[in-house]
Coordinates of C-alpha atoms and ligand atoms in Angstrom, one line a residue:
Chain A
X1 CA -38.4 13.0 16.9
X2 CA -37.5 10.8 13.9
X3 CA -34.9 11.6 11.3
X4 CA -37.2 12.2 8.4
X5 CA -39.4 14.5 10.5
X6 CA -36.2 16.4 11.4
X7 CA -35.0 16.8 7.8
X8 CA -38.4 18.3 6.9
X9 CA -38.1 20.6 9.9
X10 CA -34.6 21.8 8.6
X11 CA -36.4 22.9 5.3
X12 CA -39.2 24.6 7.1
X13 CA -36.9 26.5 9.5
X14 CA -34.7 27.7 6.7
X15 CA -37.8 29.0 4.9
X16 CA -39.0 30.9 7.8
X17 CA -35.7 32.2 9.2
X18 CA -34.5 35.7 8.2
X19 CA -30.9 34.3 8.2
X20 CA -31.7 31.8 5.4
X21 CA -29.9 34.0 2.8
X22 CA -26.7 33.6 4.7
X23 CA -26.9 29.8 4.3
X24 CA -27.8 30.3 0.6
X25 CA -24.9 32.6 0.0
X26 CA -22.5 30.0 1.6
X27 CA -23.8 27.4 -0.6
X28 CA -23.6 29.4 -3.7
X29 CA -20.0 30.6 -2.8
X30 CA -18.9 26.9 -2.2
X31 CA -20.1 25.9 -5.6
X32 CA -18.3 28.8 -7.0
X33 CA -15.0 28.0 -5.4
X34 CA -15.4 24.4 -6.5
X35 CA -15.9 25.4 -10.1
X36 CA -12.9 27.8 -9.8
X37 CA -10.8 25.1 -8.4
X38 CA -11.5 22.7 -11.2
X39 CA -10.4 25.4 -13.8
X40 CA -7.1 26.3 -11.9
X41 CA -4.1 24.5 -13.2
X42 CA -1.6 24.9 -10.4
X43 CA -2.2 22.1 -7.9
X44 CA -1.3 24.3 -4.9
X45 CA -3.9 26.9 -5.8
X46 CA -6.5 24.2 -6.9
X47 CA -6.1 22.5 -3.4
X48 CA -6.7 25.9 -1.7
X49 CA -9.6 26.6 -3.8
X50 CA -11.0 23.1 -2.9
X51 CA -10.3 23.5 0.9
X52 CA -12.0 27.0 0.7
X53 CA -15.1 25.4 -0.8
X54 CA -15.1 22.7 1.9
X55 CA -14.8 25.4 4.5
X56 CA -17.8 27.1 3.3
X57 CA -19.8 24.0 3.1
X58 CA -18.8 23.3 6.7
X59 CA -20.0 26.9 7.7
X60 CA -23.3 26.3 5.8
X61 CA -23.8 23.1 8.0
X62 CA -23.1 25.0 11.2
X63 CA -25.3 27.9 10.4
X64 CA -28.2 25.6 9.5
X65 CA -27.8 24.0 12.8
X66 CA -27.7 27.5 14.5
X67 CA -30.9 28.5 12.7
X68 CA -32.6 25.4 14.2
X69 CA -32.9 27.1 17.6
X70 CA -34.3 23.9 19.2
X71 CA -32.6 21.5 21.6
X72 CA -32.1 17.9 21.6
X73 CA -32.2 17.4 17.8
X74 CA -31.0 13.8 16.8
X75 CA -29.3 15.0 13.7
X76 CA -27.1 17.5 15.6
X77 CA -26.1 14.9 18.1
X78 CA -25.3 12.5 15.3
X79 CA -23.2 15.1 13.6
X80 CA -21.2 16.0 16.6
X81 CA -20.7 12.4 17.6
X82 CA -19.4 11.7 14.0
X83 CA -17.0 14.7 14.3
X84 CA -15.8 13.4 17.6
X85 CA -15.2 9.9 16.5
X86 CA -13.4 10.9 13.2
X87 CA -11.2 13.4 14.8
X88 CA -10.2 10.8 17.4
X89 CA -9.2 8.5 14.5
X90 CA -7.5 11.1 12.4
X91 CA -5.6 13.1 15.0
X92 CA -5.0 10.2 17.5
X93 CA -4.7 6.7 15.8
X94 CA -3.2 7.8 12.4
X95 CA -0.4 9.7 14.1
X96 CA 0.9 6.3 15.6
X97 CA 0.2 4.3 12.5
X98 CA 4.0 4.0 11.8
X99 CA 4.4 2.3 15.2
X100 CA 1.8 -0.4 14.0
X101 CA 3.6 -0.7 10.5
X102 CA 7.1 -1.2 12.0
X103 CA 5.7 -4.2 14.1
X104 CA 3.5 -5.6 11.3
X105 CA 6.2 -5.5 8.7
X106 CA 9.2 -6.2 11.1
X107 CA 10.8 -3.0 9.6
X108 CA 14.3 -2.1 10.5
X109 CA 16.0 1.4 10.6
X110 CA 18.0 1.9 7.4
X111 CA 20.6 3.9 9.1
X112 CA 22.4 0.8 10.2
X113 CA 22.8 -0.5 6.7
X114 CA 22.7 2.4 4.2
X115 CA 23.3 5.5 6.4
X116 CA 23.1 8.0 3.4
X117 CA 19.6 7.3 3.0
X118 CA 18.8 8.3 6.4
X119 CA 21.0 11.3 6.2
X120 CA 19.4 12.4 2.9
X121 CA 15.9 12.0 4.1
X122 CA 16.6 13.5 7.5
X123 CA 17.8 16.5 5.8
X124 CA 14.5 17.1 4.1
X125 CA 12.0 16.2 7.0
X126 CA 12.1 15.1 10.6
X127 CA 11.7 11.4 9.6
X128 CA 13.2 8.0 10.2
X129 CA 13.5 5.7 7.2
X130 CA 12.7 1.9 7.8
X131 CA 13.2 -1.0 5.3
X132 CA 11.3 -4.3 5.5
X133 CA 11.6 -7.7 3.9
X134 CA 9.7 -7.9 0.6
X135 CA 10.6 -8.2 -3.0
X136 CA 7.7 -6.1 -4.1
X137 CA 8.9 -2.6 -4.6
X138 CA 7.0 -0.1 -2.5
X139 CA 7.5 3.1 -0.6
X140 CA 5.1 5.0 1.7
X141 CA 4.9 7.4 4.7
X142 CA 3.2 7.0 7.9
X143 CA 3.4 9.2 11.0
X144 CA 7.0 10.3 11.2
X145 CA 8.4 7.3 9.4
X146 CA 9.2 6.5 5.6
X147 CA 8.9 2.8 4.7
X148 CA 10.8 1.3 1.8
X149 CA 10.8 -2.3 0.8
X150 CA 14.0 -4.2 0.0
X151 CA 12.5 -4.7 -3.5
X152 CA 12.6 -1.0 -4.0
X153 CA 16.2 -0.6 -2.8
X154 CA 17.1 -3.3 -5.3
X155 CA 15.8 -1.9 -8.5
X156 CA 16.2 1.8 -8.1
X157 CA 19.3 3.7 -8.8
X158 CA 20.5 6.2 -6.1
X159 CA 19.1 9.1 -8.1
X160 CA 15.7 7.5 -8.5
X161 CA 15.6 6.4 -4.8
X162 CA 16.3 10.2 -3.8
X163 CA 13.3 11.2 -6.0
X164 CA 11.1 8.7 -4.1
X165 CA 12.6 9.6 -0.7
X166 CA 11.9 13.4 -1.3
X167 CA 8.3 12.6 -2.3
X168 CA 7.8 10.7 0.9
X169 CA 9.5 13.3 3.0
X170 CA 7.1 15.9 1.4
X171 CA 4.3 13.9 3.0
X172 CA 5.9 13.8 6.4
X173 CA 6.6 17.6 6.3
X174 CA 2.9 18.1 5.5
X175 CA 1.6 15.5 7.8
X176 CA 0.8 18.1 10.5
X177 CA -1.4 19.8 8.0
X178 CA -3.0 17.0 6.1
X179 CA -4.9 15.8 9.2
X180 CA -6.9 19.0 9.1
X181 CA -7.6 18.5 5.4
X182 CA -8.8 15.0 6.2
X183 CA -10.9 16.1 9.0
X184 CA -12.4 18.8 6.8
X185 CA -13.2 16.3 4.2
X186 CA -14.8 14.0 6.7
X187 CA -17.0 16.7 8.2
X188 CA -18.3 18.0 4.8
X189 CA -18.8 14.5 3.4
X190 CA -16.4 15.2 0.4
X191 CA -13.6 13.0 -0.6
X192 CA -10.2 14.4 0.2
X193 CA -8.1 15.4 -2.6
X194 CA -5.3 12.9 -2.6
X195 CA -4.3 13.7 -6.2
X196 CA -3.4 17.2 -5.3
X197 CA -1.2 16.1 -2.4
X198 CA 0.5 13.5 -4.6
X199 CA 1.2 16.1 -7.4
X200 CA 2.6 18.6 -4.7
X201 CA 4.9 15.8 -3.4
X202 CA 6.1 15.0 -6.9
X203 CA 6.8 18.8 -7.5
X204 CA 8.9 18.6 -4.3
X205 CA 10.7 15.5 -5.5
X206 CA 11.5 17.1 -8.9
X207 CA 12.9 20.1 -7.0
X208 CA 15.2 17.9 -4.9
X209 CA 16.2 15.1 -7.3
X210 CA 15.2 16.4 -10.8
X211 CA 12.4 15.3 -13.0
X212 CA 14.4 12.7 -14.9
X213 CA 14.9 10.7 -11.7
X214 CA 11.4 11.0 -10.6
X215 CA 10.0 9.8 -14.0
X216 CA 12.4 7.0 -14.4
X217 CA 11.4 5.8 -10.8
X218 CA 7.8 6.0 -11.7
X219 CA 8.5 4.1 -14.7
X220 CA 10.3 1.3 -13.0
X221 CA 7.9 0.9 -10.2
X222 CA 4.6 2.1 -11.7
X223 CA 2.4 3.4 -8.9
X224 CA 4.0 1.6 -6.0
X225 CA 5.1 4.7 -4.1
X226 CA 2.3 6.7 -2.7
Chain B
X1 CA 1.6 -24.1 -3.8
X2 CA 1.6 -28.0 -3.4
X3 CA -1.7 -28.2 -1.8
X4 CA -3.6 -31.3 -2.8
X5 CA -6.7 -29.3 -3.7
X6 CA -4.7 -27.2 -6.2
X7 CA -3.1 -30.0 -8.3
X8 CA -3.9 -29.8 -11.9
X9 CA -3.2 -33.1 -13.7
X10 CA -3.8 -31.8 -17.1
X11 CA -1.0 -29.2 -16.8
X12 CA 2.5 -29.8 -17.9
X13 CA 5.5 -30.7 -15.7
X14 CA 5.8 -28.6 -12.5
X15 CA 2.8 -26.4 -13.3
X16 CA 0.8 -29.5 -12.2
X17 CA 1.8 -28.5 -8.7
X18 CA 3.0 -25.0 -8.9
X19 CA 1.8 -21.8 -10.7
X20 CA 3.6 -21.1 -13.9
X21 CA 5.8 -18.2 -12.3
X22 CA 6.5 -20.4 -9.2
X23 CA 7.6 -23.3 -11.5
X24 CA 9.8 -21.0 -13.6
X25 CA 11.6 -19.6 -10.4
X26 CA 12.1 -23.0 -8.9
X27 CA 13.5 -24.5 -12.1
X28 CA 16.0 -21.7 -12.4
X29 CA 17.0 -21.9 -8.7
X30 CA 17.5 -25.7 -9.1
X31 CA 19.6 -25.2 -12.2
X32 CA 21.7 -22.3 -11.0
X33 CA 21.8 -22.5 -7.3
X34 CA 22.1 -19.0 -5.8
X35 CA 20.7 -16.2 -7.8
X36 CA 20.1 -12.4 -7.5
X37 CA 16.6 -10.9 -8.3
X38 CA 18.1 -9.4 -11.7
X39 CA 19.4 -12.9 -12.6
X40 CA 16.0 -14.5 -12.0
X41 CA 14.1 -11.9 -14.0
X42 CA 16.6 -12.4 -16.9
X43 CA 16.6 -16.2 -16.8
X44 CA 12.7 -16.7 -16.4
X45 CA 12.0 -13.7 -18.7
X46 CA 9.3 -12.7 -16.2
X47 CA 9.2 -9.0 -15.5
X48 CA 10.0 -7.9 -11.9
X49 CA 6.4 -6.6 -11.2
X50 CA 5.1 -10.1 -11.8
X51 CA 8.0 -12.0 -10.1
X52 CA 8.3 -10.1 -6.9
X53 CA 5.2 -11.1 -5.2
X54 CA 5.7 -14.8 -6.1
X55 CA 9.2 -14.5 -4.7
X56 CA 7.7 -13.3 -1.5
X57 CA 5.3 -16.2 -1.5
X58 CA 7.9 -18.8 -2.2
X59 CA 10.1 -17.7 0.7
X60 CA 7.1 -17.5 3.0
X61 CA 6.2 -21.0 2.1
X62 CA 9.5 -22.2 2.6
X63 CA 10.6 -23.3 -0.9
X64 CA 13.1 -20.5 -1.4
X65 CA 15.4 -18.8 1.0
X66 CA 16.9 -15.4 0.6
X67 CA 19.6 -13.4 2.3
X68 CA 20.5 -9.8 1.9
X69 CA 23.8 -8.9 0.4
X70 CA 25.4 -5.5 0.8
X71 CA 27.8 -4.6 -2.0
X72 CA 29.2 -1.1 -2.9
X73 CA 26.4 0.6 -0.8
X74 CA 23.7 -1.3 -2.5
X75 CA 21.5 -4.0 -0.9
X76 CA 20.1 -6.9 -2.9
X77 CA 18.5 -10.3 -2.2
X78 CA 20.4 -13.5 -3.0
X79 CA 17.9 -16.5 -3.5
X80 CA 18.5 -20.1 -3.0
X81 CA 16.3 -23.2 -3.1
X82 CA 15.6 -24.7 0.2
X83 CA 15.0 -28.1 -1.1
X84 CA 16.5 -30.0 -3.9
X85 CA 14.3 -31.1 -6.9
X86 CA 14.3 -34.6 -5.6
X87 CA 13.2 -33.5 -2.1
X88 CA 10.3 -31.6 -3.5
X89 CA 9.4 -34.5 -5.9
X90 CA 9.4 -36.9 -2.9
X91 CA 7.2 -34.5 -1.0
X92 CA 4.6 -34.3 -3.6
X93 CA 4.7 -37.9 -4.4
X94 CA 4.2 -38.8 -0.7
X95 CA 1.3 -36.4 -0.4
X96 CA -0.5 -37.8 -3.5
X97 CA 0.1 -41.4 -2.7
X98 CA -1.1 -40.8 0.9
X99 CA -4.4 -39.4 -0.4
X100 CA -4.7 -42.2 -3.0
X101 CA -4.3 -45.0 -0.2
X102 CA -6.6 -42.9 2.0
X103 CA -9.3 -42.9 -0.7
X104 CA -8.8 -46.3 -2.5
X105 CA -7.0 -48.4 0.1
X106 CA -6.0 -51.9 -1.3
X107 CA -6.6 -51.0 -5.0
X108 CA -4.1 -48.0 -4.8
X109 CA -1.5 -50.3 -3.0
X110 CA -1.9 -53.0 -5.6
X111 CA -1.3 -50.4 -8.5
X112 CA 1.9 -49.2 -6.7
X113 CA 3.3 -52.6 -6.6
X114 CA 2.7 -52.9 -10.3
X115 CA 5.0 -49.9 -10.7
X116 CA 7.8 -51.5 -8.5
X117 CA 7.5 -54.8 -10.6
X118 CA 8.1 -52.8 -13.8
X119 CA 11.1 -51.2 -12.3
Ligands
ZN1 ZN1 2.8 10.2 -2.2

């Protein structure tokens, strides 16, 4: 069976099936959730609306497959193969990405040189802070590690640094949840809402270090911490 | 960064062989010796966001060296030139002369001897 033939077959099956309204309902509600999500201001609720929309899309895909009651369809095999490979990458490889970065950047634990940075970050999340040799100011989180460049340590004041560390700590705290979000995005062919996550991380940073510290850090290093 | 294919004869001074930012950094390091990042941005009047990547490249290419200084619970880089201005001038001159002799042979050497006669 070829792919084009299968896609026509999906349309035909949906038309004939008595369960087709269920798929229709799922698609309509996912669009409604998406629209509601766009209108909501609070990043947290906007994110949950978006995730609900993704879940209904996913359910629509699964129930369409279920309606297809025939065996050995290429599209279904392709979709599950795609699911398997992407989850292996997202849940397997990305969790150990910090090991790769430590090697690649030749990063060193910061507790040996500026112990307060490790203590501060360790108090917010179960994370180890590493610093690496580069004048370009940068900070990012991967796995259970926060990476800061020497350039970042040079130009930020302690308060600004705390804001950046809190932002990264939020990512680590939520790293157990974000892979599910990523997986969901991959399964529904939608882009995962990075902006919402960044906003939530910033809100946490403001709670911990104050809005002044965060905005002056952002000002100094304009978009170099993610 | 001192690669013969990047030499730009129509530029001024060091920017014949280095990018303008590289040239400004090297010039300051040769004048001042050891310098902190903040002093470099001040002296060269180049903002940190533009200078940082170039500093990384100069260190990697071996023209500048840096060590980490920890003072009052703050860490910072201290930069120093690896070669003196004369050493870099000698390196560039040798490279260019080699390529001239390589391409033009006897004629190039005859022209060099005119220079030593004038001297
Ligand atoms: Zn972030």
